[in-house]
Amino acid sequence: MAGIGPLGILRQRSRTRTVSFNSCREESAMAACKEDRGTQTEKDKVQGVLTEENNDADEDKPPRSLEECIAVINSEAGAKSLSNQEIVQMVEKKHLPSYKLESLLGNPLRAVGIRRTVVAPHTANQGSMDSLPYDHYDYTKVMGVCCENVIGYVPIPVGVAGPLLMNGKMYMVPMATTEGCLVASTNRGCRAMVNGVKSEVFRDGMTRAPSVRLPTAAQATEVYMWTRKKENFAVIKEGFDSTSRFARLQDLQVGIAGRLLFMRFVAQTGDAMGMNMVSKGTEAGLKALKKHFPELEVLSVSGNYCVDKKPSAINWIEGRGKSVVCESVVPGKVVTSILKTSVAAIVEASVTKNLVGSSLAGSIGGNNAHAANIIAAMFIACGQDPAQVVGSSNCMTLMEAWGEKGDDLHISVTMPSLEVGTVGGGTGLAPQSACLTMLGVKGAHKDNPGENACQLAKIVAATVLAGELSLMSALAAGHLVKSHLAHNRVKGGSSSLSSSTMPTTISSDTSGTSGITTTTPAPDGISSTKFCDVQPSGKASVGEVNSTNTCKPPAAVGDAKINAMQGDTVVSDKDSTSNIVLSPCQDPANISVPHSRDR
Ligand code: ADP
């Protein structure tokens, strides 16, 4: 059998000179012959892949004629017994569909390698494939789930923010991003939340809203009224719920537009984000409804009243996925020492920007500083659907002076439409799955379906809170642009990092407002922080959480030194906006606001 991987492709490509490819293709093939730098594969590993299944000798034979190859494809031996070069020819001549290579060859890696050879000559730059890695990747998890026509993968750096103390437990939060400052800033926010964060899901329902049509508006109204009755809802629910062990219809929100109805099915979906599940249930629900209204015509299973991956008021008001509220009290001392601002300044900045500015701009769901940044980075790391950054970033950030003297800061984020899941989609890919494992929420919850997905939603919201706190502080202190210029414009990346930009440890007593500073560990050498149970009165009951994630009896809140934590080694006291230098269309957080460069 033909060879694959850099070596196999290399042989195959070098022989394209002998076949009837045009010169452009030849050049491209030669360019692709160069060692695949992007993959950075170790040779022995590649050969390990090759020896098992491939007969490199096949690649040294001249390719057979088209007729001979067609005969082989139609024989028992099948397409997989052709050499790579022959398969490339067959795809070029449209005798084999490129998208079917994985199933025809029964070897996804080989299929990807061959597709790259086919595609390379048609790209703007023939050497482009050199830097797009494709080896050492488990494509079996991709096929039929995540991506088609695969030609490789794009590695994205994953940073970590934390420890984040949420609901009494510590989390190290993975963030996949190419935006400098984002992780450092979020990390600083985590560090400043010395009292921990309380995060709760207060509503849970994924939605799908088909559009249907009735012969008249009067009949549409009749259907609407019918669905309002409890016993009729039960009929639809029975059909809906029968489609899955996990999908449970909660509500049916119906909008009327003349003869049209938009029926928003709202359902719990266990640990799945739930789009497929709800769509399936919706079809069954409509079938049950049609039995009572045979003249009802289904126009589209999604009528944009859901609303999936588009900005909308309905998700903001009614919620979609998990609705989460999350809060923390930050002691005034910490606002000064870690965040380098004052309670009054940050509250004023928050009211002005998040409330007044957003309202003046006519924003819906955008009463926040940069929720989309954290959502995008966590979604990519954790295998969530990045397009759902649009609705998931709906967020209201509120800040107020807190405590008897108003010395402390109360901060909350309310996020009504976090669309997350821990099973299905990209969550099954090994790296994404590793990130979910880091958070202790991988896969289906053993005892209580839905608990892992809710927990992920709580962590995402808590991390957003950290991000909001840090960025708003930077804005209040006027550090924003300065820090971005420093962190996003390091020439040549790490290779030219000077000692002044290299991370060191954190100071609990930083005096400057720029640069990286150093810290002293906690006096007792034990990593510890404070967990604060926020009371409605504005007072707090405080308990300590140590590195083993267990709560100790209440103790007094100390100064910022006590917040030094194990592994908490990298925090810039600068803050972030890389959109100053990045093209907005390349920033995943800009999915929801394609032309905005602001936070
Ligand atoms: P989505 O609906 O989010 O698009 P899928 O279509 O992959 O995701 O559906 C999730 C799949 O995972 C379903 O087949 C479902 O039966 C299965 N599953 C297993 N355990 C769970 C769980 N705890 N919660 C939800 N789904 C689960």
Coordinates of C-alpha atoms and ligand atoms in Angstrom, one line a residue:
M1 CA 0.0 0.0 0.0
A2 CA 1.1 3.5 -0.7
G3 CA 3.1 5.6 1.8
I4 CA 1.7 8.4 3.8
G5 CA 3.0 11.1 6.1
P6 CA 5.8 13.5 5.0
L7 CA 7.9 10.7 3.6
G8 CA 5.2 9.0 1.5
I9 CA 3.8 12.3 0.3
L10 CA 7.3 13.4 -0.6
R11 CA 7.9 10.4 -2.8
Q12 CA 4.6 10.7 -4.4
R13 CA 5.0 14.4 -5.1
S14 CA 8.4 14.1 -6.6
R15 CA 7.1 11.6 -9.1
T16 CA 4.4 13.9 -10.3
R17 CA 7.0 15.0 -12.9
T18 CA 6.5 11.8 -14.6
V19 CA 2.8 12.0 -14.9
S20 CA 0.6 14.4 -16.9
F21 CA 0.2 17.1 -14.3
N22 CA 0.7 20.6 -15.6
S23 CA 3.8 22.6 -14.7
C24 CA 2.0 24.7 -12.1
R25 CA 1.0 21.6 -10.3
E26 CA 4.5 20.2 -10.7
E27 CA 5.9 23.3 -9.0
S28 CA 3.5 23.1 -6.3
A29 CA 4.2 19.4 -5.8
M30 CA 7.9 20.2 -5.6
A31 CA 7.2 22.9 -3.0
A32 CA 5.2 20.5 -1.0
C33 CA 8.1 18.0 -1.3
K34 CA 10.1 20.1 1.1
E35 CA 10.1 18.6 4.6
D36 CA 6.8 19.4 6.3
R37 CA 8.1 22.0 8.7
G38 CA 4.8 22.7 10.2
T39 CA 4.3 19.2 11.5
Q40 CA 7.7 19.2 13.1
T41 CA 7.4 15.4 13.2
E42 CA 10.2 13.2 14.4
K43 CA 11.2 11.0 11.6
D44 CA 11.1 7.7 13.5
K45 CA 7.6 8.3 14.6
V46 CA 6.5 9.0 11.0
Q47 CA 8.2 5.9 9.8
G48 CA 6.4 4.0 12.6
V49 CA 3.1 5.1 11.0
L50 CA 4.3 4.1 7.6
T51 CA 5.6 0.7 8.2
E52 CA 2.4 -0.6 9.6
E53 CA 0.2 -0.1 6.7
N54 CA 2.1 1.1 3.7
N55 CA 4.1 -0.5 1.0
D56 CA 6.4 2.3 -0.1
A57 CA 7.4 0.2 -3.1
D58 CA 4.1 1.0 -4.7
E59 CA 5.1 4.6 -4.7
D60 CA 8.1 3.9 -6.8
K61 CA 6.1 2.3 -9.6
P62 CA 4.8 4.6 -12.4
P63 CA 1.1 5.3 -12.0
R64 CA -1.3 3.1 -13.9
S65 CA -3.6 4.4 -16.5
L66 CA -7.0 5.9 -15.6
E67 CA -8.8 2.9 -16.9
E68 CA -6.7 0.5 -14.9
C69 CA -7.2 2.6 -11.8
I70 CA -11.0 2.7 -12.3
A71 CA -10.9 -1.1 -12.7
V72 CA -9.0 -1.4 -9.3
I73 CA -11.5 0.9 -7.6
N74 CA -14.4 -1.2 -8.8
S75 CA -12.6 -4.4 -7.8
E76 CA -12.6 -6.0 -4.4
A77 CA -9.2 -4.4 -3.7
G78 CA -10.9 -0.9 -3.9
A79 CA -9.4 2.6 -4.0
K80 CA -7.2 2.0 -1.0
S81 CA -5.0 -0.3 -3.0
L82 CA -4.0 2.4 -5.4
S83 CA -0.8 4.3 -4.8
N84 CA -1.0 7.9 -3.4
Q85 CA 0.0 9.2 -6.8
E86 CA -2.8 7.3 -8.5
I87 CA -5.4 8.5 -6.0
V88 CA -4.3 12.1 -6.6
Q89 CA -4.8 11.6 -10.3
M90 CA -8.2 10.0 -9.7
V91 CA -9.3 12.9 -7.5
E92 CA -8.0 15.4 -10.0
K93 CA -9.9 13.7 -12.8
K94 CA -13.0 13.6 -10.7
H95 CA -13.2 9.8 -10.5
L96 CA -12.9 9.9 -6.8
P97 CA -14.6 12.6 -4.6
S98 CA -12.1 14.3 -2.4
Y99 CA -14.5 14.5 0.5
K100 CA -14.9 10.8 0.5
L101 CA -11.2 9.9 0.8
E102 CA -11.4 9.0 4.5
S103 CA -14.1 6.4 4.0
L104 CA -12.7 5.1 0.7
L105 CA -9.2 4.7 2.0
G106 CA -10.2 3.6 5.6
N107 CA -7.2 5.6 6.7
P108 CA -7.9 9.3 7.7
L109 CA -4.3 10.3 8.0
R110 CA -3.5 9.0 4.5
A111 CA -6.7 10.8 3.2
V112 CA -5.7 14.1 4.7
G113 CA -2.1 13.8 3.3
I114 CA -3.5 13.1 -0.2
R115 CA -6.0 15.9 0.0
R116 CA -3.3 18.3 0.8
T117 CA -1.4 17.3 -2.3
V118 CA -4.5 17.8 -4.4
V119 CA -5.3 21.1 -2.9
A120 CA -1.8 22.7 -2.8
P121 CA -1.7 23.7 -6.4
H122 CA -5.0 25.5 -6.1
T123 CA -4.0 27.7 -3.2
A124 CA -2.7 31.3 -3.5
N125 CA 0.7 30.3 -2.3
Q126 CA 1.9 26.8 -3.3
G127 CA 4.1 26.5 -0.2
S128 CA 1.3 27.3 2.1
M129 CA 0.8 23.7 3.3
D130 CA 4.3 23.6 4.6
S131 CA 3.4 25.4 7.8
L132 CA 0.0 23.8 8.3
P133 CA 0.5 20.7 10.4
Y134 CA -1.5 17.6 9.8
D135 CA 0.4 14.7 11.3
H136 CA 0.1 13.3 14.8
Y137 CA -3.6 14.0 15.0
D138 CA -6.5 11.6 15.7
Y139 CA -8.7 12.2 12.7
T140 CA -11.0 9.3 13.7
K141 CA -12.6 11.7 16.3
V142 CA -13.0 14.4 13.7
M143 CA -14.8 12.4 11.0
G144 CA -18.5 12.7 10.9
V145 CA -18.5 15.0 14.0
C146 CA -16.3 18.0 13.7
C147 CA -15.0 18.8 10.2
E148 CA -15.0 17.7 6.6
N149 CA -12.4 18.0 3.8
V150 CA -9.7 18.1 6.4
I151 CA -6.2 19.3 5.4
G152 CA -4.7 19.7 8.8
Y153 CA -5.2 21.6 12.0
V154 CA -4.3 25.0 13.4
P155 CA -2.6 24.9 16.8
I156 CA -3.6 27.7 19.1
P157 CA -1.6 28.5 22.3
V158 CA -3.4 27.6 25.4
G159 CA -2.7 29.8 28.5
V160 CA -4.0 29.2 32.0
A161 CA -5.7 31.7 34.3
G162 CA -6.1 30.8 38.0
P163 CA -6.4 29.6 40.5
L164 CA -10.0 30.8 40.3
L165 CA -11.8 30.2 43.5
M166 CA -15.4 29.5 42.7
N167 CA -18.1 28.1 45.0
G168 CA -15.3 27.0 47.4
K169 CA -13.2 25.1 44.9
M170 CA -10.1 26.1 42.9
Y171 CA -10.0 26.0 39.2
M172 CA -7.1 26.4 36.7
V173 CA -8.9 27.8 33.6
P174 CA -7.5 27.0 30.1
M175 CA -7.8 29.7 27.5
A176 CA -6.9 29.3 23.9
T177 CA -6.0 32.6 22.4
T178 CA -3.6 34.5 20.2
E179 CA -4.5 37.8 21.9
G180 CA -1.6 39.0 24.0
C181 CA -2.5 40.2 27.5
L182 CA -5.8 38.4 27.7
V183 CA -4.7 35.5 29.8
A184 CA -2.4 37.7 32.0
S185 CA -5.3 40.1 32.6
T186 CA -7.8 37.3 33.4
N187 CA -5.2 35.8 35.7
R188 CA -4.9 39.1 37.5
G189 CA -8.6 39.2 37.9
C190 CA -8.6 35.7 39.4
R191 CA -5.9 36.8 41.8
A192 CA -7.8 39.9 42.9
M193 CA -11.0 37.9 43.7
V194 CA -9.5 36.9 47.1
N195 CA -13.0 36.2 48.5
G196 CA -13.8 33.8 45.8
V197 CA -16.8 33.9 43.4
K198 CA -20.3 32.6 43.9
S199 CA -21.7 31.4 40.6
E200 CA -25.1 29.9 40.0
V201 CA -27.2 28.7 37.1
F202 CA -30.8 30.1 37.5
R203 CA -32.3 28.8 34.2
D204 CA -31.4 26.1 31.7
G205 CA -33.0 25.6 28.3
M206 CA -31.6 25.2 24.8
T207 CA -33.9 26.4 22.1
R208 CA -35.0 25.7 18.5
A209 CA -37.7 27.6 16.8
P210 CA -39.1 26.3 13.5
S211 CA -41.2 28.6 11.2
V212 CA -44.6 27.2 10.3
R213 CA -47.4 28.6 8.2
L214 CA -51.2 28.3 8.3
P215 CA -53.6 29.1 5.6
T216 CA -54.8 32.2 7.4
A217 CA -53.7 34.5 10.2
A218 CA -56.9 33.5 12.1
Q219 CA -55.8 29.8 11.9
A220 CA -52.3 30.7 13.0
T221 CA -53.9 32.4 16.1
E222 CA -56.0 29.3 16.7
V223 CA -52.8 27.2 16.8
Y224 CA -51.2 29.8 19.1
M225 CA -54.1 29.7 21.5
W226 CA -54.2 25.9 21.4
T227 CA -50.5 25.6 22.4
R228 CA -51.2 27.9 25.4
K229 CA -53.3 25.2 27.1
K230 CA -51.5 23.0 29.5
E231 CA -53.0 19.7 28.3
N232 CA -52.0 20.6 24.7
F233 CA -48.5 21.5 25.7
A234 CA -48.3 18.0 27.3
V235 CA -49.2 16.4 23.9
I236 CA -46.3 18.2 22.2
K237 CA -44.0 17.5 25.1
E238 CA -44.7 13.8 24.9
G239 CA -43.6 13.7 21.3
F240 CA -40.6 15.9 22.0
D241 CA -39.3 14.0 25.1
S242 CA -39.7 10.6 23.4
T243 CA -36.7 11.4 21.1
S244 CA -34.0 11.4 23.8
R245 CA -33.1 10.2 27.3
F246 CA -32.0 13.8 28.0
A247 CA -34.1 16.2 26.1
R248 CA -37.0 17.5 28.3
L249 CA -39.3 20.2 26.9
Q250 CA -39.8 23.0 29.4
D251 CA -41.6 25.6 27.4
L252 CA -43.0 26.6 24.0
Q253 CA -42.7 30.3 23.2
V254 CA -44.7 31.2 20.1
G255 CA -44.4 34.4 18.1
I256 CA -47.0 35.3 15.4
A257 CA -46.4 37.2 12.2
G258 CA -49.5 37.1 10.0
R259 CA -50.0 33.5 8.8
L260 CA -46.6 32.6 10.2
L261 CA -45.8 31.1 13.6
F262 CA -42.4 30.9 15.1
M263 CA -42.4 28.1 17.8
R264 CA -39.5 28.4 20.2
F265 CA -39.0 25.0 21.8
V266 CA -37.1 25.3 25.1
A267 CA -35.6 22.2 26.6
Q268 CA -33.1 20.8 29.0
T269 CA -30.5 18.7 27.2
G270 CA -28.4 17.1 29.9
D271 CA -24.7 17.7 29.4
A272 CA -25.0 18.4 25.7
M273 CA -25.1 21.9 24.4
G274 CA -28.2 20.5 22.8
M275 CA -28.7 21.9 19.4
N276 CA -29.0 18.6 17.6
M277 CA -31.0 17.1 20.5
V278 CA -33.5 19.9 20.5
S279 CA -33.8 19.9 16.7
K280 CA -34.7 16.2 16.8
G281 CA -37.2 16.8 19.6
T282 CA -38.7 19.7 17.7
E283 CA -39.4 17.6 14.7
A284 CA -41.3 15.1 16.8
G285 CA -43.1 17.9 18.6
L286 CA -44.2 19.4 15.3
K287 CA -45.4 16.0 14.2
A288 CA -47.6 15.7 17.2
L289 CA -48.9 19.2 16.6
K290 CA -49.6 18.5 12.9
K291 CA -51.9 15.7 13.9
H292 CA -54.2 18.3 15.4
F293 CA -53.6 20.9 12.6
P294 CA -53.0 19.0 9.4
E295 CA -53.0 22.2 7.4
L296 CA -49.9 23.4 9.3
E297 CA -47.0 23.6 7.0
V298 CA -43.4 23.5 8.3
L299 CA -41.3 26.0 6.4
S300 CA -38.0 25.5 8.2
V301 CA -36.9 23.6 11.3
S302 CA -35.0 26.8 12.3
G303 CA -36.9 30.0 11.7
N304 CA -34.3 32.3 13.4
Y305 CA -36.5 32.8 16.4
C306 CA -34.2 30.4 18.3
V307 CA -31.8 32.4 18.0
D308 CA -28.6 30.5 17.2
K309 CA -25.4 32.4 16.3
K310 CA -27.0 35.8 15.6
P311 CA -27.4 38.8 17.8
S312 CA -30.9 39.0 19.3
A313 CA -32.9 40.5 22.0
I314 CA -34.9 37.3 22.7
N315 CA -31.8 35.4 24.0
W316 CA -30.9 38.3 26.2
I317 CA -34.4 38.6 27.6
E318 CA -35.6 35.0 27.7
G319 CA -32.3 33.2 27.9
R320 CA -30.8 30.4 25.9
G321 CA -28.7 27.5 27.2
K322 CA -27.5 28.3 30.7
S323 CA -28.5 31.5 32.4
V324 CA -25.8 32.3 35.0
V325 CA -25.4 34.9 37.7
C326 CA -22.1 35.3 39.4
E327 CA -20.7 37.7 42.0
S328 CA -17.7 38.5 44.2
V329 CA -16.7 41.1 46.8
V330 CA -13.2 42.5 46.3
P331 CA -11.7 44.2 49.4
G332 CA -10.8 47.8 48.9
K333 CA -7.2 47.0 49.8
V334 CA -7.0 44.5 46.9
V335 CA -8.5 47.0 44.5
T336 CA -5.6 49.3 45.4
S337 CA -2.8 46.8 45.7
I338 CA -3.5 44.4 42.9
L339 CA -5.8 46.3 40.6
K340 CA -4.0 49.6 41.0
T341 CA -7.2 51.7 41.2
S342 CA -9.9 52.7 43.7
V343 CA -13.4 51.5 44.3
A344 CA -14.9 54.9 43.3
A345 CA -12.9 55.0 40.0
I346 CA -13.8 51.5 38.9
V347 CA -17.5 51.9 39.8
E348 CA -17.6 55.1 37.9
A349 CA -15.8 53.5 34.9
S350 CA -18.2 50.6 35.0
V351 CA -21.4 52.7 35.1
T352 CA -20.1 55.0 32.4
K353 CA -18.9 52.3 30.0
N354 CA -21.0 49.3 30.7
L355 CA -24.3 51.0 31.3
V356 CA -24.3 54.5 29.7
G357 CA -22.0 53.9 26.8
S358 CA -23.6 50.6 25.8
S359 CA -27.0 52.1 26.0
L360 CA -26.0 55.1 24.0
A361 CA -24.6 52.7 21.4
G362 CA -28.0 50.8 21.3
S363 CA -26.3 47.6 22.4
I364 CA -28.4 44.6 23.2
G365 CA -26.7 42.3 25.7
G366 CA -23.4 44.2 25.5
N367 CA -23.4 45.8 29.0
N368 CA -19.9 44.5 29.6
A369 CA -16.3 45.3 29.0
H370 CA -15.1 42.2 27.1
A371 CA -17.0 39.1 28.0
A372 CA -16.6 37.8 24.4
N373 CA -12.8 37.6 24.9
I374 CA -13.0 35.1 27.7
I375 CA -15.9 33.2 26.1
A376 CA -14.0 32.8 22.9
A377 CA -10.8 31.7 24.5
M378 CA -12.5 29.2 26.8
F379 CA -14.8 27.9 24.0
I380 CA -11.9 27.2 21.8
A381 CA -9.9 25.5 24.5
C382 CA -12.9 23.4 25.7
G383 CA -14.3 22.3 22.4
Q384 CA -17.4 24.5 22.4
D385 CA -18.9 25.9 19.3
P386 CA -17.0 29.1 18.6
A387 CA -19.8 30.6 16.6
Q388 CA -21.9 30.6 19.8
V389 CA -19.7 33.2 21.2
V390 CA -22.3 35.5 19.6
G391 CA -25.1 34.7 22.0
S392 CA -23.0 33.4 24.9
S393 CA -21.3 36.8 25.3
N394 CA -24.5 38.5 26.3
C395 CA -23.5 39.9 29.7
M396 CA -24.4 42.6 32.1
T397 CA -21.5 43.6 34.4
L398 CA -22.5 45.6 37.5
M399 CA -20.2 47.2 40.1
E400 CA -21.0 49.0 43.3
A401 CA -19.3 50.2 46.4
W402 CA -19.8 47.6 49.1
G403 CA -19.7 47.2 52.9
E404 CA -20.6 49.5 55.7
K405 CA -18.2 52.2 54.6
G406 CA -18.4 51.4 50.9
D407 CA -14.7 50.6 50.9
D408 CA -15.0 47.4 49.1
L409 CA -16.2 46.5 45.6
H410 CA -19.2 44.3 44.7
I411 CA -19.0 43.0 41.2
S412 CA -21.4 40.7 39.4
V413 CA -22.0 39.4 35.9
T414 CA -25.3 38.1 34.6
M415 CA -25.1 36.0 31.6
P416 CA -28.5 34.8 30.3
S417 CA -27.4 32.8 27.3
L418 CA -24.3 30.7 27.8
E419 CA -24.5 27.9 25.2
V420 CA -22.2 25.2 26.5
G421 CA -21.9 21.4 26.7
T422 CA -19.5 18.7 27.9
V423 CA -20.6 16.0 25.5
G424 CA -20.9 16.1 21.7
G425 CA -19.2 18.3 19.1
G426 CA -15.6 19.3 19.7
T427 CA -15.7 18.2 23.3
G428 CA -14.6 14.6 22.3
L429 CA -11.3 15.7 20.7
A430 CA -8.3 14.8 22.9
P431 CA -6.9 18.3 23.5
Q432 CA -10.3 19.9 24.1
S433 CA -11.3 17.0 26.3
A434 CA -8.1 17.5 28.3
C435 CA -9.1 21.1 29.0
L436 CA -12.5 19.9 30.2
T437 CA -10.8 17.4 32.4
M438 CA -8.6 20.2 33.9
L439 CA -11.9 21.7 35.0
G440 CA -13.3 18.4 36.2
V441 CA -16.3 18.6 33.8
K442 CA -15.4 16.2 31.0
G443 CA -18.2 14.2 29.4
A444 CA -21.5 13.1 30.8
H445 CA -22.0 13.5 34.5
K446 CA -22.2 10.1 36.2
D447 CA -25.2 10.6 38.5
N448 CA -26.9 13.8 37.5
P449 CA -27.0 14.4 33.7
G450 CA -26.6 18.1 33.1
E451 CA -24.4 18.8 36.1
N452 CA -21.1 18.9 34.1
A453 CA -22.5 21.4 31.6
C454 CA -24.0 23.6 34.3
Q455 CA -20.7 23.5 36.1
L456 CA -18.8 24.5 33.0
A457 CA -21.3 27.4 32.5
K458 CA -20.6 28.6 36.1
I459 CA -16.8 28.4 35.6
V460 CA -17.1 30.3 32.3
A461 CA -19.1 33.1 34.0
A462 CA -16.7 33.2 36.9
T463 CA -13.8 33.6 34.5
V464 CA -15.7 36.4 32.7
L465 CA -16.1 38.1 36.1
A466 CA -12.3 37.9 36.5
G467 CA -11.7 39.3 33.1
E468 CA -14.2 42.1 33.6
L469 CA -12.6 43.1 36.9
S470 CA -9.2 43.3 35.5
L471 CA -10.0 45.2 32.3
M472 CA -12.3 47.6 34.1
S473 CA -9.5 48.3 36.6
A474 CA -7.1 49.0 33.8
L475 CA -9.5 51.4 32.2
A476 CA -10.2 53.1 35.5
A477 CA -6.4 53.4 36.1
G478 CA -5.7 54.4 32.5
H479 CA -3.3 51.5 31.8
L480 CA -5.0 50.0 28.8
V481 CA -3.2 51.3 25.7
K482 CA 0.1 51.4 27.4
S483 CA 0.0 47.7 28.3
H484 CA -1.2 46.6 24.9
L485 CA 1.5 48.3 23.1
A486 CA 3.9 46.5 25.4
H487 CA 2.3 43.1 25.2
N488 CA 1.1 42.9 21.7
R489 CA 4.0 44.4 19.9
V490 CA 6.9 42.4 21.1
K491 CA 8.9 42.0 17.9
G492 CA 9.4 38.4 16.8
G493 CA 7.5 37.0 19.8
S494 CA 9.3 35.2 22.5
S495 CA 12.6 35.1 20.7
S496 CA 13.1 38.8 21.3
L497 CA 11.5 39.0 24.7
S498 CA 13.7 41.1 26.9
S499 CA 14.1 40.5 30.5
S500 CA 11.8 43.3 31.3
T501 CA 9.0 41.6 29.5
M502 CA 9.6 38.1 30.9
P503 CA 7.3 37.1 33.6
T504 CA 8.6 36.9 37.1
T505 CA 6.7 36.3 40.3
I506 CA 4.1 38.6 41.6
S507 CA 4.5 41.3 44.2
S508 CA 1.9 41.7 46.8
D509 CA 3.1 45.2 47.1
T510 CA 3.6 46.5 43.7
S511 CA 4.2 50.2 43.6
G512 CA 4.5 50.9 40.0
T513 CA 1.7 50.9 37.4
S514 CA 3.6 49.3 34.6
G515 CA 6.0 46.4 34.1
I516 CA 6.1 43.1 35.9
T517 CA 6.9 42.9 39.6
T518 CA 7.7 40.3 42.1
T519 CA 6.0 38.8 45.1
T520 CA 6.8 37.3 48.4
P521 CA 5.1 34.0 49.2
A522 CA 2.5 33.7 51.9
P523 CA 4.2 34.1 55.2
D524 CA 3.5 30.5 56.3
G525 CA 4.6 29.1 53.0
I526 CA 1.2 27.6 52.4
S527 CA -0.8 28.6 49.4
S528 CA -4.0 30.0 50.6
T529 CA -6.8 32.4 49.8
K530 CA -10.1 33.5 51.3
F531 CA -13.5 32.4 50.3
C532 CA -16.3 34.8 51.0
D533 CA -19.9 33.9 51.3
V534 CA -21.6 37.1 50.1
Q535 CA -24.6 38.1 52.3
P536 CA -27.4 40.2 51.0
S537 CA -26.6 42.7 53.8
G538 CA -23.3 43.4 52.1
K539 CA -21.4 41.7 54.9
A540 CA -19.4 38.6 54.2
S541 CA -18.8 35.4 56.1
V542 CA -15.3 34.4 55.3
G543 CA -13.8 30.9 55.2
E544 CA -10.3 29.9 54.0
V545 CA -9.6 27.6 51.1
N546 CA -6.2 26.0 51.0
S547 CA -4.5 24.2 48.1
T548 CA -6.4 21.0 48.7
N549 CA -9.6 22.8 47.9
T550 CA -11.1 22.3 51.4
C551 CA -12.8 25.1 53.4
K552 CA -11.5 26.0 56.8
P553 CA -13.5 27.8 59.4
P554 CA -13.8 31.5 59.0
A555 CA -10.8 33.7 59.5
A556 CA -10.1 37.4 59.1
V557 CA -9.3 38.8 55.7
G558 CA -5.7 39.7 55.6
D559 CA -3.9 42.0 53.2
A560 CA -3.0 41.1 49.7
K561 CA 0.1 39.1 50.7
I562 CA -2.1 36.3 51.9
N563 CA -3.3 35.9 48.3
A564 CA 0.0 34.6 47.0
M565 CA -0.9 31.2 45.7
Q566 CA 1.0 28.2 44.6
G567 CA 1.9 28.4 40.9
D568 CA 0.6 32.0 40.7
T569 CA 3.7 33.2 39.1
V570 CA 2.8 35.3 36.1
V571 CA 0.7 38.3 36.3
S572 CA 1.1 41.5 34.4
D573 CA -0.1 44.5 36.2
K574 CA -0.9 45.8 32.8
D575 CA -4.1 45.3 31.1
S576 CA -5.3 44.5 27.7
T577 CA -6.7 45.2 24.4
S578 CA -5.0 43.5 21.5
N579 CA -7.5 44.7 19.1
I580 CA -5.5 47.8 18.8
V581 CA -3.1 45.9 16.6
L582 CA -5.1 42.8 15.5
S583 CA -7.4 42.9 12.6
P584 CA -10.9 42.6 14.2
C585 CA -12.1 40.0 11.8
Q586 CA -9.4 37.6 13.1
D587 CA -10.3 37.9 16.7
P588 CA -12.8 35.2 17.7
A589 CA -14.2 37.5 20.3
N590 CA -15.2 39.9 17.5
I591 CA -17.6 37.3 16.2
S592 CA -20.4 39.1 17.9
V593 CA -19.4 42.6 17.0
P594 CA -17.5 42.3 13.7
H595 CA -16.5 46.0 13.4
S596 CA -15.8 46.8 17.0
R597 CA -12.3 47.2 18.3
D598 CA -13.4 48.3 21.7
R599 CA -14.2 46.2 24.7
Ligands
ADP1 P1 -25.8 18.4 20.7 O1 -27.2 18.1 20.9 O2 -25.2 19.3 21.7 O3 -25.5 19.0 19.3 P2 -25.1 15.7 20.2 O4 -25.9 15.7 19.0 O5 -23.7 15.1 20.1 O6 -24.9 17.2 20.9 O7 -25.9 15.0 21.4 C1 -25.4 14.5 22.5 C2 -25.3 13.0 22.5 O8 -24.6 12.5 23.7 C3 -26.6 12.3 22.4 O9 -26.5 11.2 21.5 C4 -26.9 11.8 23.8 O10 -27.7 10.7 23.9 C5 -25.5 11.5 24.3 N1 -25.3 11.7 25.8 C6 -24.7 10.8 26.6 N2 -24.7 11.2 27.8 C7 -25.3 12.4 27.8 C8 -25.6 13.4 28.9 N3 -25.3 13.2 30.1 N4 -26.2 14.5 28.5 C9 -26.6 14.7 27.2 N5 -26.3 13.9 26.2 C10 -25.7 12.7 26.5

